Coordinates of C-alpha atoms and ligand atoms in Angstrom, one line a residue:
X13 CA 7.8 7.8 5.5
X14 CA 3.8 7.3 5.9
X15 CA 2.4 4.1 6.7
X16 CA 1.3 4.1 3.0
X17 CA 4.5 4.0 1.8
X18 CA 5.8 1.6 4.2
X19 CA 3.2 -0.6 3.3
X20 CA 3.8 -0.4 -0.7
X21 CA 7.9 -1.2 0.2
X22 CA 6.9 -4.3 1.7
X23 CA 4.6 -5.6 -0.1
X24 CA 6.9 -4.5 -3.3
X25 CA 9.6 -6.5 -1.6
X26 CA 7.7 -9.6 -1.5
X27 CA 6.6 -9.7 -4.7
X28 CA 9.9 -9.9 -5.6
X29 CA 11.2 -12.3 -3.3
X30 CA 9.2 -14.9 -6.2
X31 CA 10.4 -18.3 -4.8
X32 CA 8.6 -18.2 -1.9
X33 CA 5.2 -16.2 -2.8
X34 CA 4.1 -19.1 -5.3
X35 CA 1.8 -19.9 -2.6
X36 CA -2.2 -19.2 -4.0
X37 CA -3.0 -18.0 -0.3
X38 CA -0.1 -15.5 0.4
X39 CA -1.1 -14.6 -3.4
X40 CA -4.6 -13.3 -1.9
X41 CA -3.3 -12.0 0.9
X42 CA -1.5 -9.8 -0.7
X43 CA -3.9 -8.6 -3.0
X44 CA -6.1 -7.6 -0.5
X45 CA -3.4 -5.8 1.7
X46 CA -3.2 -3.7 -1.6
X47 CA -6.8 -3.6 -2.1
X48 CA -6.7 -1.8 1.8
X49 CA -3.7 0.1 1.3
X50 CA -5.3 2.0 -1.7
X51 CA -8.9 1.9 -0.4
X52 CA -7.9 3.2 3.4
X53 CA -4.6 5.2 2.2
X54 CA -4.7 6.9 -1.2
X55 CA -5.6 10.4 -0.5
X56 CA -6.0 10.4 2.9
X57 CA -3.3 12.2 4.9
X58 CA -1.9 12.7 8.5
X59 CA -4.5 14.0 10.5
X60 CA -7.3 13.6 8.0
X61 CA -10.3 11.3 7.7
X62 CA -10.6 8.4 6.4
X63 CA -14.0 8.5 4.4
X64 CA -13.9 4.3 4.2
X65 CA -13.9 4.1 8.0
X66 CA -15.6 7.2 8.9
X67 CA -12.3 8.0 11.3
X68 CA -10.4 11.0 12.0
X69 CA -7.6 8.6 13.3
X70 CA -5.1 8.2 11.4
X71 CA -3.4 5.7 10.3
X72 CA -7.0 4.1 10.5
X73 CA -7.2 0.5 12.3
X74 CA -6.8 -1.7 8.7
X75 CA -3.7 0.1 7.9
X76 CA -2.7 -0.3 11.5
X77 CA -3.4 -4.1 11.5
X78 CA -1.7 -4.7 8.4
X79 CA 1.5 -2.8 8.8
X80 CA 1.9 -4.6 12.5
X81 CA 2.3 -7.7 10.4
X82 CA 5.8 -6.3 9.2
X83 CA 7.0 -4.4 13.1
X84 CA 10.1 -6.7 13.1
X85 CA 11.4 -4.5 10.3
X86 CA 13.1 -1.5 10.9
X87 CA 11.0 1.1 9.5
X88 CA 8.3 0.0 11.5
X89 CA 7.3 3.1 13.2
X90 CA 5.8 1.5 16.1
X91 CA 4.6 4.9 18.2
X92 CA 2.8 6.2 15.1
X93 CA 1.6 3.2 13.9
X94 CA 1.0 0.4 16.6
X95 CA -2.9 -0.8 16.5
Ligands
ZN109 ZN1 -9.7 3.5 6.9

């Protein structure tokens, strides 16, 4: 699984966990962890770089950041992906 993927599932699964995403801010939120998913993700692959952060590392740091928000869950690949 990449951390694009990852990313995607978990931000699928809380959009449809509706009860408790009313909320206007985790609305946003979300919309911008998709806005960086696709900006820093789509495209770029392991090893590659990342032409919105001028980085060879990869994941870059925003993907990083993002999917350390969700390391409780199991798929959290924590040695590939910790910031
Ligand atoms: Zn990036």
């Amino acid at each position: 699984m990449t951390i694009v993927e990852f990313l995607r599932a978990r931000l699928d699964e809380e959009e449809s966990a509706k009860p408790r995403t009313q909320n206007p801010l985790i609305l946003t939120a979300r919309a911008s962890s998709r806005r960086y998913v696709a900006e820093h993700g789509d495209g770029v692959l392991d090893g590659q770089w990342c032409p919105k952060c001028e980085t060879m590392l990869h994941p870059c740091y925003p993907l990083r950041l993002i999917a350390a928000t969700y390391h409780d869950h199991p798929d959290y690949d924590a040695e590939r992906w910790a910031p």
